Short mmCIF file of C-alpha atoms in Angstrom, two decimals:
data_model
loop_
_atom_site.label_atom_id
_atom_site.label_comp_id
_atom_site.label_asym_id
_atom_site.label_seq_id
_atom_site.Cartn_x
_atom_site.Cartn_y
_atom_site.Cartn_z
CA MET A 1 0.00 0.00 0.00
CA HIS A 2 1.22 3.49 -0.84
CA LYS A 3 1.54 6.13 1.85
CA LYS A 4 -1.22 8.74 1.96
CA LYS A 5 -1.08 12.46 2.50
CA SER A 6 -3.83 15.00 3.00
CA ILE A 7 -4.68 17.81 0.61
CA LYS A 8 -3.69 20.18 3.44
CA GLU A 9 -0.16 18.73 3.39
CA LEU A 10 0.21 18.73 -0.38
CA PHE A 11 -1.60 21.84 -1.60
CA THR A 12 -2.13 25.54 -1.07
CA PHE A 13 -5.65 26.99 -1.27
CA LEU A 14 -5.80 30.18 -3.32
CA LYS A 15 -7.93 33.15 -2.31
CA LYS A 16 -11.56 32.72 -3.40
CA SER A 17 -12.80 34.73 -6.36
CA LYS A 18 -15.44 37.43 -6.02
CA ILE A 19 -16.80 36.93 -9.54
CA LYS A 20 -20.41 35.77 -9.68
CA ALA A 21 -21.33 32.81 -11.88
CA GLY A 22 -23.80 34.96 -13.82
CA GLU A 23 -20.96 37.13 -15.13
CA GLY A 24 -19.71 34.31 -17.36
CA LEU A 25 -19.94 34.68 -21.14
CA GLU A 26 -20.84 32.14 -23.82
CA GLU A 27 -17.61 33.06 -25.61
CA GLY A 28 -14.37 34.54 -24.33
CA LYS A 29 -10.59 34.21 -24.21
CA TYR A 30 -10.26 32.28 -20.96
CA PRO A 31 -12.16 29.43 -19.25
CA PHE A 32 -14.46 30.50 -16.41
CA TYR A 33 -15.16 27.68 -13.96
CA THR A 34 -18.28 27.63 -11.79
CA SER A 35 -19.72 24.93 -9.52
CA SER A 36 -21.01 23.11 -12.61
CA ASN A 37 -19.53 19.80 -13.75
CA THR A 38 -19.36 21.25 -17.25
CA LEU A 39 -17.16 24.08 -18.49
CA SER A 40 -19.53 26.23 -20.51
CA LYS A 41 -18.60 29.82 -19.61
CA TYR A 42 -15.71 32.12 -20.45
CA LEU A 43 -14.28 35.54 -19.61
CA ASN A 44 -11.99 37.91 -21.51
CA TYR A 45 -9.58 38.18 -18.56
CA TYR A 46 -8.06 35.72 -16.13
CA GLU A 47 -7.30 35.80 -12.41
CA ILE A 48 -5.30 32.59 -12.02
CA GLU A 49 -2.47 30.98 -13.92
CA ASP A 50 -0.39 27.83 -13.54
CA GLU A 51 -1.53 24.26 -13.04
CA SER A 52 -4.50 24.03 -10.69
CA LEU A 53 -7.43 21.92 -9.49
CA ILE A 54 -10.82 23.58 -9.21
CA PHE A 55 -13.57 22.28 -6.89
CA GLY A 56 -17.20 23.40 -7.13
CA THR A 57 -18.50 24.23 -3.64
CA GLY A 58 -22.27 24.11 -4.06
CA GLY A 59 -24.88 21.69 -5.37
CA LYS A 60 -23.12 18.57 -6.64
CA ALA A 61 -19.50 17.47 -6.48
CA SER A 62 -17.32 18.71 -9.35
CA ILE A 63 -13.62 18.89 -10.09
CA HIS A 64 -11.69 20.44 -12.99
CA TYR A 65 -8.04 20.49 -14.00
CA SER A 66 -6.42 23.50 -15.65
CA GLU A 67 -2.83 24.09 -16.73
CA GLY A 68 -3.27 27.59 -18.17
CA GLU A 69 -4.88 30.94 -17.45
CA PHE A 70 -8.46 30.88 -16.14
CA SER A 71 -10.93 32.43 -13.72
CA THR A 72 -13.47 30.96 -11.32
CA SER A 73 -16.71 32.09 -9.77
CA THR A 74 -17.12 32.63 -6.05
CA ASP A 75 -18.55 29.09 -5.88
CA CYS A 76 -15.12 27.43 -6.28
CA TYR A 77 -12.02 26.48 -4.36
CA VAL A 78 -8.69 26.42 -6.23
CA ILE A 79 -5.61 24.52 -5.08
CA GLN A 80 -2.03 24.39 -6.33
CA PRO A 81 0.77 22.03 -5.25
CA LYS A 82 3.25 23.12 -2.57
CA VAL A 83 6.01 20.86 -3.88
CA VAL A 84 6.05 19.80 -7.55
CA ASP A 85 8.61 17.03 -7.20
CA GLU A 86 6.37 14.93 -4.94
CA ILE A 87 2.97 15.07 -6.57
CA ASP A 88 1.65 15.15 -10.14
CA LEU A 89 -1.41 17.38 -10.04
CA LYS A 90 -3.15 15.59 -12.87
CA TYR A 91 -2.68 12.29 -11.03
CA VAL A 92 -4.67 13.78 -8.14
CA TYR A 93 -7.31 15.00 -10.59
CA TYR A 94 -7.73 11.50 -12.01
CA TYR A 95 -7.75 9.94 -8.54
CA LEU A 96 -10.56 12.18 -7.30
CA SER A 97 -12.47 12.00 -10.60
CA GLY A 98 -12.46 8.23 -10.27
CA ASN A 99 -13.54 8.42 -6.62
CA MET A 100 -16.17 11.17 -6.71
CA ARG A 101 -17.88 9.66 -3.68
CA ILE A 102 -15.01 11.12 -1.60
CA LEU A 103 -16.10 14.62 -2.66
CA GLU A 104 -19.82 13.80 -2.54
CA GLU A 105 -19.56 12.75 1.10
CA GLY A 106 -18.36 16.25 1.94
CA PHE A 107 -21.53 18.00 0.79
CA ARG A 108 -23.61 18.92 3.83
CA GLY A 109 -26.47 21.16 4.84
CA ALA A 110 -30.17 21.65 4.25
CA GLY A 111 -31.42 22.68 0.82
CA LEU A 112 -28.49 23.37 -1.52
CA LYS A 113 -25.61 21.38 -0.04
CA HIS A 114 -22.04 22.71 0.12
CA ILE A 115 -18.55 21.31 0.66
CA SER A 116 -16.21 23.08 3.08
CA LYS A 117 -12.53 23.91 2.80
CA LYS A 118 -12.11 22.10 6.12
CA TYR A 119 -13.41 18.86 4.60
CA LEU A 120 -11.32 19.19 1.43
CA ARG A 121 -8.16 19.68 3.50
CA THR A 122 -8.69 16.32 5.22
CA ILE A 123 -8.98 14.25 2.02
CA LYS A 124 -6.17 11.69 1.82
CA ILE A 125 -4.42 10.98 -1.49
CA PRO A 126 -2.36 7.79 -2.02
CA ILE A 127 1.16 8.77 -3.12
CA PRO A 128 3.04 6.23 -5.25
CA PRO A 129 6.49 7.22 -6.61
CA LEU A 130 6.32 10.28 -8.86
CA GLN A 131 7.38 8.22 -11.87
CA THR A 132 4.42 5.87 -11.30
CA GLN A 133 2.07 8.83 -11.01
CA LYS A 134 3.30 10.14 -14.34
CA ARG A 135 2.88 6.74 -16.01
CA ILE A 136 -0.70 6.54 -14.74
CA VAL A 137 -1.41 10.03 -16.08
CA GLU A 138 0.10 9.13 -19.45
CA VAL A 139 -2.12 6.04 -19.84
CA LEU A 140 -5.28 7.84 -18.72
CA ASP A 141 -4.51 10.87 -20.91
CA LYS A 142 -4.39 8.64 -23.99
CA ALA A 143 -7.70 7.01 -23.09
CA LYS A 144 -9.28 10.40 -22.38
CA ILE A 145 -8.17 11.78 -25.76
CA LEU A 146 -10.26 9.09 -27.46
CA ILE A 147 -13.26 10.00 -25.28
CA ASP A 148 -12.87 13.72 -26.01
CA LEU A 149 -12.59 13.08 -29.76
CA ARG A 150 -15.78 11.02 -29.72
CA LYS A 151 -17.57 13.72 -27.70
CA LYS A 152 -16.44 16.27 -30.28
CA GLN A 153 -17.87 14.15 -33.09
CA ILE A 154 -21.21 13.96 -31.26
CA GLU A 155 -21.16 17.72 -30.74
CA LEU A 156 -20.49 18.22 -34.46
CA MET A 157 -23.52 16.04 -35.27
CA ASP A 158 -25.71 18.37 -33.21
CA ARG A 159 -24.19 21.42 -34.87
CA LEU A 160 -24.78 19.89 -38.29
CA ILE A 161 -28.49 19.38 -37.55
CA LYS A 162 -28.74 22.98 -36.34
CA SER A 163 -26.96 24.22 -39.46
CA ILE A 164 -29.32 22.30 -41.76
CA PHE A 165 -32.34 23.63 -39.87
CA PHE A 166 -31.19 27.25 -40.07
CA ASN A 167 -30.17 26.95 -43.73
CA LYS A 168 -33.56 25.52 -44.71
CA PHE A 169 -35.89 27.55 -42.53
CA ILE A 170 -34.25 30.70 -41.16
CA GLN A 171 -31.80 32.01 -43.75
CA ARG A 172 -34.00 31.66 -46.85
CA VAL A 173 -35.24 35.18 -46.32
CA ASP A 174 -37.17 35.67 -49.58
CA GLU A 175 -39.00 32.34 -49.31
CA TYR A 176 -39.52 32.75 -45.57
CA LYS A 177 -41.64 35.86 -46.10
CA SER A 178 -44.06 33.96 -48.35
CA TRP A 179 -44.74 31.14 -45.87
CA ASP A 180 -47.96 31.11 -43.90
CA VAL A 181 -47.72 31.69 -40.17
CA VAL A 182 -50.10 29.48 -38.20
CA GLU A 183 -50.79 28.61 -34.59
CA ILE A 184 -49.50 25.26 -33.37
CA GLN A 185 -53.04 24.14 -32.56
CA ASP A 186 -53.78 24.35 -36.32
CA LEU A 187 -51.15 21.67 -36.94
CA ALA A 188 -52.67 19.05 -34.62
CA LEU A 189 -55.14 16.45 -35.81
CA LYS A 190 -58.71 17.59 -35.34
CA ASN A 191 -59.40 14.63 -33.06
CA LYS A 192 -60.31 15.21 -29.42
CA ASP A 193 -57.21 15.15 -27.20
CA SER A 194 -54.78 15.53 -30.10
CA MET A 195 -53.16 18.18 -27.85
CA ARG A 196 -53.02 17.06 -24.26
CA THR A 197 -51.10 16.96 -21.02
CA GLY A 198 -50.92 13.96 -18.73
CA PRO A 199 -53.17 12.99 -15.81
CA PHE A 200 -53.17 15.39 -12.87
CA GLY A 201 -53.23 14.97 -9.11
CA SER A 202 -54.80 11.85 -7.70
CA ASN A 203 -55.37 10.38 -11.17
CA LEU A 204 -51.79 9.08 -11.20
CA ARG A 205 -49.76 8.76 -8.00
CA HIS A 206 -46.12 7.70 -7.70
CA SER A 207 -47.28 4.86 -5.47
CA GLU A 208 -49.11 3.38 -8.48
CA PHE A 209 -45.92 2.84 -10.49
CA VAL A 210 -44.94 -0.81 -10.87
CA ASP A 211 -41.85 -2.71 -12.08
CA GLU A 212 -43.29 -3.61 -15.47
CA GLY A 213 -46.35 -2.94 -17.57
CA ILE A 214 -47.39 0.12 -19.60
CA ALA A 215 -44.64 2.76 -19.93
CA VAL A 216 -45.10 6.25 -18.49
CA LEU A 217 -43.11 9.04 -20.18
CA GLY A 218 -41.79 12.05 -18.27
CA ILE A 219 -39.50 15.05 -18.56
CA ASP A 220 -36.39 12.86 -18.71
CA ASN A 221 -37.55 11.29 -21.98
CA ALA A 222 -37.55 14.66 -23.81
CA VAL A 223 -35.22 16.94 -21.84
CA ASP A 224 -32.26 16.35 -24.20
CA ASN A 225 -34.35 17.51 -27.22
CA VAL A 226 -34.24 13.97 -28.53
CA PHE A 227 -36.24 11.02 -27.23
CA LYS A 228 -34.27 8.84 -24.79
CA TRP A 229 -35.21 6.04 -22.46
CA LYS A 230 -33.91 6.97 -19.01
CA GLU A 231 -35.79 6.29 -15.79
CA ARG A 232 -38.33 3.53 -16.44
CA ARG A 233 -41.83 4.00 -15.01
CA TYR A 234 -44.77 1.66 -15.54
CA ILE A 235 -48.42 1.29 -14.64
CA THR A 236 -50.61 -1.79 -14.74
CA GLU A 237 -52.87 -2.62 -17.69
CA GLU A 238 -55.87 -1.91 -15.44
CA LYS A 239 -54.58 1.57 -14.59
CA TYR A 240 -53.82 2.19 -18.26
CA MET A 241 -57.48 1.52 -19.17
CA GLU A 242 -58.43 4.37 -16.80
CA LEU A 243 -55.89 6.71 -18.44
CA LYS A 244 -56.16 5.54 -22.04
CA ARG A 245 -56.92 9.05 -23.29
CA TYR A 246 -53.29 9.98 -22.48
CA THR A 247 -51.83 7.36 -24.84
CA VAL A 248 -48.70 8.48 -26.69
CA PHE A 249 -48.37 7.50 -30.36
CA PRO A 250 -45.42 7.18 -32.75
CA ASP A 251 -44.39 10.57 -34.19
CA ASP A 252 -46.18 12.52 -31.46
CA VAL A 253 -44.34 15.66 -30.37
CA LEU A 254 -43.49 15.89 -26.66
CA ILE A 255 -42.85 19.23 -24.92
CA THR A 256 -41.62 19.66 -21.35
CA ILE A 257 -43.89 22.06 -19.47
CA MET A 258 -42.55 21.78 -15.92
CA GLY A 259 -39.04 21.78 -14.50
CA THR A 260 -36.77 22.32 -17.51
CA THR A 261 -39.39 23.72 -19.86
CA GLY A 262 -39.50 24.13 -23.62
CA ARG A 263 -37.54 21.00 -24.50
CA SER A 264 -39.03 18.84 -27.21
CA ALA A 265 -38.64 15.42 -28.81
CA VAL A 266 -40.44 13.20 -31.30
CA VAL A 267 -41.78 9.87 -30.07
CA PRO A 268 -40.01 7.02 -31.94
CA LYS A 269 -41.89 4.71 -34.26
CA ASP A 270 -41.11 1.65 -32.12
CA ILE A 271 -42.62 3.09 -28.93
CA PRO A 272 -44.43 0.45 -26.87
CA LYS A 273 -47.84 1.21 -25.41
CA ALA A 274 -47.30 4.30 -23.23
CA ILE A 275 -48.86 7.40 -21.67
CA ASN A 276 -47.30 10.72 -20.65
CA THR A 277 -47.20 12.42 -17.26
CA LYS A 278 -48.56 15.87 -16.41
CA HIS A 279 -45.03 17.26 -16.92
CA LEU A 280 -45.31 16.84 -20.69
CA ALA A 281 -47.55 18.25 -23.37
CA CYS A 282 -48.17 15.83 -26.21
CA ILE A 283 -49.24 16.73 -29.75
CA THR A 284 -50.50 14.26 -32.34
CA VAL A 285 -49.77 16.20 -35.53
CA ASN A 286 -51.47 16.35 -38.90
CA LYS A 287 -48.62 14.99 -41.04
CA GLY A 288 -50.23 16.39 -44.15
CA LYS A 289 -49.43 19.87 -42.79
CA VAL A 290 -46.34 19.47 -40.68
CA SER A 291 -43.41 17.16 -40.11
CA PRO A 292 -43.15 16.26 -36.41
CA TYR A 293 -39.38 16.76 -36.66
CA TYR A 294 -39.76 20.29 -38.01
CA LEU A 295 -42.30 21.17 -35.31
CA SER A 296 -40.28 19.63 -32.47
CA TYR A 297 -37.01 21.26 -33.54
CA SER A 298 -38.74 24.61 -34.03
CA ILE A 299 -40.14 24.54 -30.48
CA HIS A 300 -36.70 24.39 -28.89
CA SER A 301 -34.61 26.22 -31.52
CA HIS A 302 -36.62 28.51 -33.84
CA PRO A 303 -35.93 32.15 -32.85
CA TYR A 304 -39.49 33.14 -33.80
CA ILE A 305 -40.98 30.67 -31.31
CA LEU A 306 -38.38 31.20 -28.59
CA LYS A 307 -39.14 34.93 -28.61
CA GLN A 308 -42.84 34.21 -28.08
CA ILE A 309 -42.19 31.76 -25.25
CA ASN A 310 -39.89 34.25 -23.53
CA SER A 311 -42.45 37.02 -23.87
CA LYS A 312 -45.33 34.92 -22.52
CA SER A 313 -43.22 33.53 -19.65
CA LYS A 314 -42.41 37.03 -18.35
CA GLY A 315 -46.04 37.61 -17.50
CA ALA A 316 -46.58 34.22 -15.89
CA ILE A 317 -46.95 33.76 -12.14
CA MET A 318 -44.78 30.63 -12.26
CA ASN A 319 -42.05 29.64 -14.67
CA GLY A 320 -43.39 27.05 -17.05
CA LEU A 321 -45.46 26.39 -20.12
CA ASN A 322 -49.05 25.32 -20.35
CA LEU A 323 -51.23 23.93 -23.10
CA THR A 324 -52.93 27.26 -23.78
CA ILE A 325 -49.59 28.98 -24.42
CA ILE A 326 -48.41 26.13 -26.66
CA LYS A 327 -51.62 26.09 -28.70
CA GLU A 328 -51.34 29.81 -29.42
CA LEU A 329 -47.66 29.84 -30.37
CA LYS A 330 -47.25 30.96 -33.98
CA ILE A 331 -44.92 29.13 -36.34
CA PRO A 332 -43.85 29.75 -39.96
CA LEU A 333 -45.05 26.85 -42.11
CA PRO A 334 -42.64 25.94 -44.95
CA PRO A 335 -43.71 23.62 -47.80
CA ILE A 336 -44.24 20.11 -46.45
CA GLU A 337 -41.62 18.65 -48.81
CA LEU A 338 -38.98 20.97 -47.35
CA GLN A 339 -39.98 19.88 -43.86
CA LYS A 340 -39.75 16.21 -44.88
CA GLU A 341 -36.25 16.79 -46.27
CA PHE A 342 -35.22 18.11 -42.88
CA GLY A 343 -36.86 15.16 -41.12
CA LYS A 344 -34.95 12.71 -43.32
CA SER A 345 -31.62 14.45 -42.66
CA TYR A 346 -32.40 14.67 -38.95
CA LEU A 347 -33.05 10.92 -38.64
CA GLU A 348 -29.93 9.99 -40.62
CA ILE A 349 -27.71 12.18 -38.46
CA GLN A 350 -29.32 10.95 -35.24
CA GLU A 351 -28.65 7.36 -36.31
CA LYS A 352 -24.98 8.19 -36.85
CA LYS A 353 -24.89 10.05 -33.55
CA LYS A 354 -26.32 7.00 -31.77
CA GLN A 355 -23.47 4.89 -33.15
CA PHE A 356 -20.96 7.42 -31.81
CA GLU A 357 -22.72 7.42 -28.41
CA ASN A 358 -22.50 3.62 -28.23
CA ILE A 359 -18.77 3.78 -28.92
CA LEU A 360 -18.42 6.58 -26.34
CA PHE A 361 -20.14 4.37 -23.77
CA LEU A 362 -17.57 1.62 -24.38
CA LEU A 363 -14.67 4.09 -24.24
CA LYS A 364 -15.89 5.46 -20.90
CA ASN A 365 -16.20 1.94 -19.48
CA ASN A 366 -12.64 1.21 -20.59
CA PHE A 367 -11.43 4.49 -19.06
CA ASN A 368 -13.14 3.74 -15.74
CA SER A 369 -11.64 0.25 -15.72
CA LEU A 370 -8.16 1.70 -16.31
CA MET A 371 -8.67 4.19 -13.46
CA GLN A 372 -9.73 1.50 -11.01
CA LYS A 373 -6.73 -0.66 -11.93
CA ALA A 374 -4.38 2.31 -11.73
CA PHE A 375 -5.41 3.31 -8.22
CA LYS A 376 -5.43 -0.28 -6.98
CA GLY A 377 -1.84 -0.60 -8.14
CA GLU A 378 -2.74 -3.18 -10.81
CA LEU A 379 -2.01 -1.22 -13.96
CA PHE A 380 1.73 -1.90 -14.20
CA ASN A 381 1.96 -5.31 -12.50
#
């Protein structure tokens, strides 16, 4: 077993930043770290340089590694090594990334939990010889490069879909002006309940969910703007017969109306028998007028619709969407053939993206396996 030393012994804590997370920009010269697990903000100046580890202090455990200039929000702790010839900082980053429970156990308090500097200082890090640390980092770096490349390919797939959408429907200015503008309710089938939300209140309780049966769709199935199976919820066949009016059909458009609102996805053609919860609006569209893929993508990405949603939300008592707002949203209606072209491209790209995601899943499993072996001392035996 390797000797262990505490973060207090190995590292210096830098003075906390006074920059608020909301000051971050979508684009900028330097990374701006907040308490989020994801780096998504930037600034045009930096406060810190040199190799560092960044810990988010509020919400959920997060850790970042930086070897250049950057800034952080007030919700972060930053540490730098006291002695560089004893510890490889990136080795520590990989060790804690692979053992996030160590950080998670430090989050305390009611409501939004926080981790303290006192707790971080007590964390023990196993210290193999520096050469071994560097070998571990080298192996994990190579594995991580493959993961990052695959993530970049997936990101490019999303950007390609967005580019196709904007080229077909936003930037064709002359054609755009000649398209009819209709309300979304005009694009639903004229059947009763072609636009609906799920059962409310006592009509469907959490206690009525079972381990198998008829699927129940929720926010998690549409929150990524593409349909995904995540948490599985089911009701019995008997309960389904009571709630049959909330049945979801292939090519229906789902819209999140609570929690993270305004996300949208198209129900896949191979959907089993299912209903939706009250957290989703569901639209069975008239495919002679509109492609479900055009409508769904427009709801979460068309500037014309986003402006309306933002305007209507400002006057609302609570953040969220409701069926009345959705029905009255206006949308430009391109020729159906143009919409179908987009739908075809969308499905082809999503299929390719799914292949990349499957490979990414395998790469992450391999990376996690390498980390576990590395920190058990099994990697170079």
